[in-house]
Amino acid sequence: MTDPDLLQLQSESVASIAKADAATLEALRVGLLGKAGQITALLKELGSMEPEARKVRGAEVNELKAVVTSALEARKAVLDETALSLKLQAERIDISAPPRPEGLGCIHPISRTMEEIAAIFGAMGFTIKDGPDIEDDWYNFSALNIPAHHPARAMMDTFYLQANPGVRPPVLRTHTSPVQIRTLLKEPPPIRIIVPGRTFRADHDATHSPMFHQTEGLVIGKGITLAHLKGCLIDFLRAFFDNPDLPVRFRASYFPFTEPSMEVDIGWNRKTGEIGKGTDWLEILGSGMVHPNVLANCGIDPREYQGFAFGVGIERITMLKHGIADLRLFYESDVRWLRHYGFSALAPAMLHEGI
Ligand code: DAH
């Protein structure tokens, strides 16, 4: 290119294009190559020129057009690329982010109590067993020496399911005690188990729910006595309520599946609700020496083996330990309540740190 005007137009255009933003670039393109653009006008002028002169001038103007066009394209590519990466940056999803907000999840107090019970009895050599929520009336009642006329069997207390002819009537288990039977039938003594689980009764008020939780305990061996029962349950209650001096009282009672049977009470202050203080007694669990009929029902000779059993209501001891007034709150799934009464998932129940 020799024409200084063309050279100047080229260098000025290329310089402006190189620093243009998207809107300026479009304005430059229209001003140079649009219908009324400067280069378009130069091309139009060629039509009125002599062929010789047009050849020389045409080559120069076309060179100018080519240089400007490629400068426009190059700048557009740079601007498009920048716009795309800005967009990607803005829409970026951080896949390394934790799936749940940290620190919000917590362990429900019922689960926590079951973990604590497992930790305490685990340290005493107990293992954990479970059984079905839907039992039949032999496991839930008959095998446990509960007579046909016993009130617990009444329709108004127990959820019965549709019975098929020829099979034992199915019931939602009213306690975790049927797992005693399932274990005794399957495993030879010595036996040392706890059974945390769900139980069901037709009951509903501030201290009863149709679905609730219990933990059963069963120890069978040779020469197991009431002294073992007492030592075991005193240790459990003192560890659970975190009070080595907790007063514990054994009071004669009646359960069909134990003989003798005992209700276990702990000391508390009825007025203030303080556990371990005051002069009042609070019933906390049922227990006893396994009835010889229960062992015999499972094919175990009661003259050779003896043992003890107990059953504790999870909701009840959780309410007492943490001062929870209404049992229904356990099941309302109110996040504010859970945050207040829940436990950190990162602090498992461990006996050596204190429960
Ligand atoms: N099954 C009883 C209930 O639900 C609790 C119970 C009492 C369990 C004494 C036992 C026991 O194993 O020995 O009320």
GROMACS .gro file of C-alpha atoms and ligand atoms in nm:
model
  369
    1MET     CA    1   0.000   0.000   0.000
    2THR     CA    2   0.146   0.331  -0.105
    3ASP     CA    3  -0.135   0.588  -0.059
    4PRO     CA    4  -0.057   0.767   0.268
    5ASP     CA    5  -0.429   0.837   0.326
    6LEU     CA    6  -0.510   0.468   0.303
    7LEU     CA    7  -0.216   0.382   0.526
    8GLN     CA    8  -0.330   0.633   0.784
    9LEU     CA    9  -0.689   0.507   0.774
   10GLN     CA   10  -0.561   0.151   0.815
   11SER     CA   11  -0.335   0.224   1.111
   12GLU     CA   12  -0.596   0.438   1.288
   13SER     CA   13  -0.867   0.176   1.230
   14VAL     CA   14  -0.652  -0.112   1.349
   15ALA     CA   15  -0.548   0.084   1.660
   16SER     CA   16  -0.911   0.171   1.750
   17ILE     CA   17  -1.027  -0.184   1.683
   18ALA     CA   18  -0.757  -0.330   1.909
   19LYS     CA   19  -0.890  -0.149   2.215
   20ALA     CA   20  -1.266  -0.144   2.134
   21ASP     CA   21  -1.532  -0.296   2.356
   22ALA     CA   22  -1.821  -0.485   2.195
   23ALA     CA   23  -2.041  -0.179   2.128
   24THR     CA   24  -1.752   0.035   1.994
   25LEU     CA   25  -1.638  -0.253   1.775
   26GLU     CA   26  -1.980  -0.275   1.611
   27ALA     CA   27  -1.982   0.104   1.559
   28LEU     CA   28  -1.635   0.083   1.400
   29ARG     CA   29  -1.746  -0.202   1.172
   30VAL     CA   30  -2.050  -0.003   1.052
   31GLY     CA   31  -1.840   0.313   1.010
   32LEU     CA   32  -1.580   0.132   0.798
   33LEU     CA   33  -1.756  -0.152   0.619
   34GLY     CA   34  -2.128  -0.073   0.654
   35LYS     CA   35  -2.340   0.063   0.367
   36ALA     CA   36  -2.223   0.419   0.429
   37GLY     CA   37  -1.884   0.311   0.566
   38GLN     CA   38  -1.554   0.472   0.474
   39ILE     CA   39  -1.404   0.166   0.304
   40THR     CA   40  -1.735   0.092   0.128
   41ALA     CA   41  -1.724   0.446  -0.012
   42LEU     CA   42  -1.366   0.392  -0.136
   43LEU     CA   43  -1.477   0.071  -0.309
   44LYS     CA   44  -1.769   0.253  -0.469
   45GLU     CA   45  -1.533   0.517  -0.610
   46LEU     CA   46  -1.351   0.244  -0.807
   47GLY     CA   47  -1.649   0.212  -1.044
   48SER     CA   48  -1.594   0.554  -1.191
   49MET     CA   49  -1.216   0.508  -1.249
   50GLU     CA   50  -1.020   0.429  -1.561
   51PRO     CA   51  -0.940   0.054  -1.583
   52GLU     CA   52  -0.562   0.099  -1.537
   53ALA     CA   53  -0.591   0.328  -1.237
   54ARG     CA   54  -0.876   0.115  -1.095
   55LYS     CA   55  -0.656  -0.193  -1.098
   56VAL     CA   56  -0.387  -0.029  -0.887
   57ARG     CA   57  -0.632   0.151  -0.657
   58GLY     CA   58  -0.859  -0.155  -0.631
   59ALA     CA   59  -0.573  -0.372  -0.505
   60GLU     CA   60  -0.486  -0.117  -0.240
   61VAL     CA   61  -0.843  -0.060  -0.117
   62ASN     CA   62  -0.905  -0.436  -0.110
   63GLU     CA   63  -0.588  -0.488   0.091
   64LEU     CA   64  -0.710  -0.222   0.335
   65LYS     CA   65  -1.048  -0.397   0.355
   66ALA     CA   66  -0.882  -0.734   0.420
   67VAL     CA   67  -0.658  -0.597   0.698
   68VAL     CA   68  -0.947  -0.415   0.867
   69THR     CA   69  -1.180  -0.715   0.833
   70SER     CA   70  -0.933  -0.952   0.995
   71ALA     CA   71  -0.862  -0.697   1.272
   72LEU     CA   72  -1.238  -0.677   1.339
   73GLU     CA   73  -1.269  -1.057   1.346
   74ALA     CA   74  -0.970  -1.099   1.575
   75ARG     CA   75  -1.101  -0.840   1.820
   76LYS     CA   76  -1.449  -0.994   1.813
   77ALA     CA   77  -1.303  -1.337   1.892
   78VAL     CA   78  -1.116  -1.192   2.192
   79LEU     CA   79  -1.429  -1.013   2.321
   80ASP     CA   80  -1.649  -1.324   2.274
   81GLU     CA   81  -1.401  -1.540   2.458
   82THR     CA   82  -1.383  -1.296   2.750
   83ALA     CA   83  -1.762  -1.270   2.769
   84LEU     CA   84  -1.794  -1.649   2.774
   85SER     CA   85  -1.542  -1.701   3.047
   86LEU     CA   86  -1.705  -1.427   3.257
   87LYS     CA   87  -2.041  -1.602   3.210
   88LEU     CA   88  -1.895  -1.940   3.305
   89GLN     CA   89  -1.733  -1.789   3.609
   90ALA     CA   90  -2.063  -1.634   3.717
   91GLU     CA   91  -2.257  -1.958   3.667
   92ARG     CA   92  -1.991  -2.178   3.824
   93ILE     CA   93  -2.115  -2.454   4.057
   94ASP     CA   94  -1.872  -2.548   4.330
   95ILE     CA   95  -1.904  -2.925   4.327
   96SER     CA   96  -1.658  -2.948   4.613
   97ALA     CA   97  -1.909  -2.778   4.846
   98PRO     CA   98  -2.036  -3.006   5.129
   99PRO     CA   99  -2.379  -3.150   5.045
  100ARG     CA  100  -2.535  -3.042   5.375
  101PRO     CA  101  -2.467  -2.723   5.566
  102GLU     CA  102  -2.211  -2.823   5.826
  103GLY     CA  103  -2.304  -2.825   6.191
  104LEU     CA  104  -2.681  -2.825   6.130
  105GLY     CA  105  -2.751  -3.199   6.153
  106CYS     CA  106  -2.773  -3.353   6.498
  107ILE     CA  107  -2.854  -3.679   6.674
  108HIS     CA  108  -3.211  -3.711   6.806
  109PRO     CA  109  -3.223  -3.750   7.187
  110ILE     CA  110  -3.393  -4.092   7.151
  111SER     CA  111  -3.110  -4.219   6.932
  112ARG     CA  112  -2.859  -4.066   7.170
  113THR     CA  113  -3.008  -4.248   7.470
  114MET     CA  114  -2.998  -4.576   7.279
  115GLU     CA  115  -2.632  -4.511   7.192
  116GLU     CA  116  -2.555  -4.435   7.557
  117ILE     CA  117  -2.730  -4.753   7.673
  118ALA     CA  118  -2.534  -4.953   7.415
  119ALA     CA  119  -2.208  -4.793   7.532
  120ILE     CA  120  -2.276  -4.869   7.900
  121PHE     CA  121  -2.392  -5.229   7.852
  122GLY     CA  122  -2.132  -5.281   7.579
  123ALA     CA  123  -1.864  -5.211   7.839
  124MET     CA  124  -2.025  -5.485   8.055
  125GLY     CA  125  -1.994  -5.739   7.773
  126PHE     CA  126  -2.350  -5.723   7.636
  127THR     CA  127  -2.419  -5.750   7.263
  128ILE     CA  128  -2.709  -5.594   7.073
  129LYS     CA  129  -2.999  -5.792   6.926
  130ASP     CA  130  -3.311  -5.689   6.743
  131GLY     CA  131  -3.641  -5.846   6.642
  132PRO     CA  132  -3.940  -5.767   6.419
  133ASP     CA  133  -4.184  -5.486   6.500
  134ILE     CA  134  -4.466  -5.715   6.384
  135GLU     CA  135  -4.474  -6.011   6.622
  136ASP     CA  136  -4.728  -6.282   6.677
  137ASP     CA  137  -4.910  -6.334   7.003
  138TRP     CA  138  -4.705  -6.638   7.097
  139TYR     CA  139  -4.373  -6.448   7.104
  140ASN     CA  140  -4.528  -6.131   7.244
  141PHE     CA  141  -4.745  -6.295   7.514
  142SER     CA  142  -4.775  -6.673   7.548
  143ALA     CA  143  -4.408  -6.771   7.545
  144LEU     CA  144  -4.346  -6.499   7.803
  145ASN     CA  145  -4.588  -6.671   8.040
  146ILE     CA  146  -4.852  -6.400   7.996
  147PRO     CA  147  -5.186  -6.575   8.064
  148ALA     CA  148  -5.482  -6.563   7.822
  149HIS     CA  149  -5.683  -6.325   8.042
  150HIS     CA  150  -5.402  -6.075   8.104
  151PRO     CA  151  -5.517  -5.712   8.044
  152ALA     CA  152  -5.215  -5.638   7.821
  153ARG     CA  153  -5.373  -5.870   7.566
  154ALA     CA  154  -5.692  -5.664   7.544
  155MET     CA  155  -5.785  -5.513   7.207
  156MET     CA  156  -5.790  -5.167   7.365
  157ASP     CA  157  -5.422  -5.192   7.468
  158THR     CA  158  -5.265  -5.375   7.176
  159PHE     CA  159  -5.264  -5.322   6.800
  160TYR     CA  160  -5.375  -5.649   6.640
  161LEU     CA  161  -5.335  -5.701   6.267
  162GLN     CA  162  -5.556  -5.895   6.028
  163ALA     CA  163  -5.528  -6.261   6.128
  164ASN     CA  164  -5.521  -6.539   5.869
  165PRO     CA  165  -5.681  -6.873   5.959
  166GLY     CA  166  -5.432  -7.125   6.089
  167VAL     CA  167  -5.156  -6.878   6.182
  168ARG     CA  168  -5.096  -6.710   6.515
  169PRO     CA  169  -5.257  -6.364   6.535
  170PRO     CA  170  -5.002  -6.094   6.438
  171VAL     CA  171  -4.958  -5.797   6.677
  172LEU     CA  172  -4.739  -5.488   6.681
  173ARG     CA  173  -4.508  -5.583   6.965
  174THR     CA  174  -4.610  -5.418   7.290
  175HIS     CA  175  -4.262  -5.453   7.440
  176THR     CA  176  -3.911  -5.566   7.341
  177SER     CA  177  -3.947  -5.877   7.561
  178PRO     CA  178  -4.034  -6.113   7.267
  179VAL     CA  179  -3.670  -6.080   7.158
  180GLN     CA  180  -3.585  -6.268   7.480
  181ILE     CA  181  -3.777  -6.565   7.336
  182ARG     CA  182  -3.625  -6.532   6.987
  183THR     CA  183  -3.275  -6.527   7.135
  184LEU     CA  184  -3.335  -6.812   7.383
  185LEU     CA  185  -3.468  -7.030   7.099
  186LYS     CA  186  -3.168  -6.960   6.876
  187GLU     CA  187  -2.866  -6.927   7.099
  188PRO     CA  188  -2.732  -7.154   7.369
  189PRO     CA  189  -2.646  -6.991   7.705
  190PRO     CA  190  -2.449  -6.806   7.824
  191ILE     CA  191  -2.647  -6.510   7.689
  192ARG     CA  192  -2.588  -6.143   7.760
  193ILE     CA  193  -2.788  -5.913   7.533
  194ILE     CA  194  -2.967  -5.582   7.512
  195VAL     CA  195  -3.247  -5.511   7.265
  196PRO     CA  196  -3.314  -5.146   7.179
  197GLY     CA  197  -3.620  -5.102   6.960
  198ARG     CA  198  -3.964  -4.970   6.874
  199THR     CA  199  -4.277  -5.079   7.061
  200PHE     CA  200  -4.648  -5.005   7.016
  201ARG     CA  201  -4.950  -4.960   7.242
  202ALA     CA  202  -5.292  -4.800   7.201
  203ASP     CA  203  -5.209  -4.503   7.424
  204HIS     CA  204  -5.174  -4.131   7.358
  205ASP     CA  205  -5.116  -3.844   7.601
  206ALA     CA  206  -4.834  -3.622   7.732
  207THR     CA  207  -4.640  -3.922   7.864
  208HIS     CA  208  -4.758  -4.198   7.625
  209SER     CA  209  -4.732  -4.237   7.250
  210PRO     CA  210  -4.874  -4.522   7.036
  211MET     CA  211  -4.517  -4.578   6.916
  212PHE     CA  212  -4.236  -4.557   7.167
  213HIS     CA  213  -3.901  -4.722   7.243
  214GLN     CA  214  -3.770  -4.967   7.495
  215THR     CA  215  -3.450  -5.149   7.566
  216GLU     CA  216  -3.473  -5.503   7.690
  217GLY     CA  217  -3.191  -5.677   7.872
  218LEU     CA  218  -3.136  -6.050   7.921
  219VAL     CA  219  -2.861  -6.241   8.101
  220ILE     CA  220  -2.870  -6.623   8.116
  221GLY     CA  221  -2.600  -6.847   8.255
  222LYS     CA  222  -2.519  -7.090   8.532
  223GLY     CA  223  -2.547  -6.949   8.884
  224ILE     CA  224  -2.682  -6.605   8.787
  225THR     CA  225  -2.850  -6.450   9.092
  226LEU     CA  226  -3.044  -6.147   9.206
  227ALA     CA  227  -2.713  -5.998   9.320
  228HIS     CA  228  -2.597  -5.987   8.954
  229LEU     CA  229  -2.921  -5.817   8.853
  230LYS     CA  230  -2.883  -5.555   9.124
  231GLY     CA  231  -2.517  -5.483   9.058
  232CYS     CA  232  -2.574  -5.459   8.684
  233LEU     CA  233  -2.872  -5.222   8.703
  234ILE     CA  234  -2.721  -5.002   8.975
  235ASP     CA  235  -2.408  -4.961   8.761
  236PHE     CA  236  -2.617  -4.886   8.454
  237LEU     CA  237  -2.832  -4.621   8.624
  238ARG     CA  238  -2.537  -4.449   8.790
  239ALA     CA  239  -2.347  -4.433   8.459
  240PHE     CA  240  -2.652  -4.320   8.261
  241PHE     CA  241  -2.747  -4.041   8.502
  242ASP     CA  242  -2.380  -3.957   8.550
  243ASN     CA  243  -2.402  -3.978   8.927
  244PRO     CA  244  -2.189  -4.236   9.114
  245ASP     CA  245  -2.396  -4.188   9.429
  246LEU     CA  246  -2.741  -4.211   9.268
  247PRO     CA  247  -2.975  -4.381   9.518
  248VAL     CA  248  -3.132  -4.694   9.363
  249ARG     CA  249  -3.413  -4.896   9.522
  250PHE     CA  250  -3.551  -5.239   9.429
  251ARG     CA  251  -3.921  -5.280   9.504
  252ALA     CA  252  -4.111  -5.610   9.481
  253SER     CA  253  -4.351  -5.614   9.188
  254TYR     CA  254  -4.513  -5.852   8.942
  255PHE     CA  255  -4.440  -5.940   8.581
  256PRO     CA  256  -4.560  -6.272   8.436
  257PHE     CA  257  -4.219  -6.344   8.282
  258THR     CA  258  -4.008  -6.295   8.595
  259GLU     CA  259  -4.008  -6.445   8.945
  260PRO     CA  260  -3.932  -6.265   9.167
  261SER     CA  261  -4.008  -5.938   8.988
  262MET     CA  262  -3.883  -5.595   9.083
  263GLU     CA  263  -3.955  -5.239   8.995
  264VAL     CA  264  -3.640  -5.025   9.013
  265ASP     CA  265  -3.666  -4.672   9.153
  266ILE     CA  266  -3.412  -4.390   9.166
  267GLY     CA  267  -3.392  -4.109   9.420
  268TRP     CA  268  -3.514  -3.766   9.316
  269ASN     CA  269  -3.674  -3.449   9.436
  270ARG     CA  270  -4.035  -3.446   9.323
  271LYS     CA  271  -4.067  -3.068   9.364
  272THR     CA  272  -3.757  -2.958   9.171
  273GLY     CA  273  -3.727  -3.260   8.941
  274GLU     CA  274  -3.362  -3.305   9.042
  275ILE     CA  275  -3.240  -3.661   8.995
  276GLY     CA  276  -3.032  -3.806   9.278
  277LYS     CA  277  -3.138  -3.535   9.524
  278GLY     CA  278  -3.422  -3.523   9.777
  279THR     CA  279  -3.612  -3.797   9.949
  280ASP     CA  280  -3.862  -3.910   9.684
  281TRP     CA  281  -3.849  -4.220   9.467
  282LEU     CA  282  -3.916  -4.244   9.096
  283GLU     CA  283  -3.997  -4.568   8.916
  284ILE     CA  284  -3.759  -4.614   8.628
  285LEU     CA  285  -3.763  -4.972   8.497
  286GLY     CA  286  -3.897  -5.324   8.541
  287SER     CA  287  -3.682  -5.628   8.609
  288GLY     CA  288  -3.668  -5.973   8.763
  289MET     CA  289  -3.527  -6.325   8.755
  290VAL     CA  290  -3.641  -6.497   8.435
  291HIS     CA  291  -3.942  -6.718   8.512
  292PRO     CA  292  -3.866  -7.093   8.487
  293ASN     CA  293  -4.167  -7.129   8.253
  294VAL     CA  294  -4.007  -6.886   8.004
  295LEU     CA  295  -3.685  -7.088   7.997
  296ALA     CA  296  -3.879  -7.414   7.965
  297ASN     CA  297  -4.091  -7.267   7.680
  298CYS     CA  298  -3.764  -7.217   7.491
  299GLY     CA  299  -3.628  -7.565   7.565
  300ILE     CA  300  -3.382  -7.453   7.833
  301ASP     CA  301  -3.366  -7.647   8.160
  302PRO     CA  302  -3.435  -7.394   8.441
  303ARG     CA  303  -3.255  -7.618   8.691
  304GLU     CA  304  -2.936  -7.582   8.491
  305TYR     CA  305  -2.962  -7.219   8.379
  306GLN     CA  306  -3.090  -6.907   8.550
  307GLY     CA  307  -3.086  -6.542   8.466
  308PHE     CA  308  -3.235  -6.199   8.490
  309ALA     CA  309  -3.413  -5.960   8.257
  310PHE     CA  310  -3.513  -5.598   8.253
  311GLY     CA  311  -3.700  -5.350   8.038
  312VAL     CA  312  -3.656  -4.975   8.032
  313GLY     CA  313  -3.857  -4.707   7.851
  314ILE     CA  314  -3.624  -4.494   7.638
  315GLU     CA  315  -3.851  -4.187   7.619
  316ARG     CA  316  -3.902  -4.188   7.994
  317ILE     CA  317  -3.535  -4.189   8.093
  318THR     CA  318  -3.453  -3.939   7.817
  319MET     CA  319  -3.721  -3.699   7.946
  320LEU     CA  320  -3.588  -3.734   8.300
  321LYS     CA  321  -3.223  -3.690   8.204
  322HIS     CA  322  -3.280  -3.381   7.990
  323GLY     CA  323  -3.585  -3.223   8.153
  324ILE     CA  324  -3.819  -3.276   7.857
  325ALA     CA  325  -4.178  -3.223   7.973
  326ASP     CA  326  -4.393  -3.360   7.689
  327LEU     CA  327  -4.322  -3.690   7.515
  328ARG     CA  328  -4.506  -3.586   7.198
  329LEU     CA  329  -4.228  -3.335   7.118
  330PHE     CA  330  -3.996  -3.627   7.037
  331TYR     CA  331  -4.193  -3.701   6.722
  332GLU     CA  332  -4.292  -3.355   6.597
  333SER     CA  333  -3.969  -3.306   6.401
  334ASP     CA  334  -3.955  -2.939   6.500
  335VAL     CA  335  -3.607  -2.835   6.392
  336ARG     CA  336  -3.581  -2.570   6.665
  337TRP     CA  337  -3.654  -2.834   6.930
  338LEU     CA  338  -3.407  -3.077   6.772
  339ARG     CA  339  -3.137  -2.812   6.764
  340HIS     CA  340  -3.191  -2.747   7.133
  341TYR     CA  341  -3.213  -3.107   7.255
  342GLY     CA  342  -3.011  -3.282   6.980
  343PHE     CA  343  -2.652  -3.401   7.009
  344SER     CA  344  -2.351  -3.351   6.786
  345ALA     CA  345  -2.304  -3.632   6.539
  346LEU     CA  346  -1.930  -3.590   6.593
  347ALA     CA  347  -1.946  -3.671   6.966
  348PRO     CA  348  -2.040  -4.039   6.993
  349ALA     CA  349  -2.152  -4.180   7.328
  350MET     CA  350  -1.842  -4.323   7.494
  351LEU     CA  351  -1.818  -4.455   7.844
  352HIS     CA  352  -1.455  -4.366   7.907
  353GLU     CA  353  -1.535  -3.996   7.860
  354GLY     CA  354  -1.847  -4.017   8.078
  355ILE     CA  355  -2.192  -4.053   7.924
  356DAH     N1  356  -4.189  -5.582   7.924
  356DAH     C1  357  -4.217  -5.496   8.035
  356DAH     C2  358  -4.304  -5.380   7.993
  356DAH     O1  359  -4.309  -5.350   7.878
  356DAH     C3  360  -4.090  -5.442   8.095
  356DAH     C4  361  -4.011  -5.550   8.161
  356DAH     C5  362  -4.028  -5.575   8.295
  356DAH     C6  363  -3.919  -5.623   8.088
  356DAH     C7  364  -3.954  -5.674   8.358
  356DAH     C8  365  -3.846  -5.722   8.150
  356DAH     C9  366  -3.866  -5.746   8.286
  356DAH     O2  367  -3.757  -5.798   8.084
  356DAH     O3  368  -3.793  -5.845   8.347
  356DAH     O4  369  -4.365  -5.317   8.076
   0.00000   0.00000   0.00000
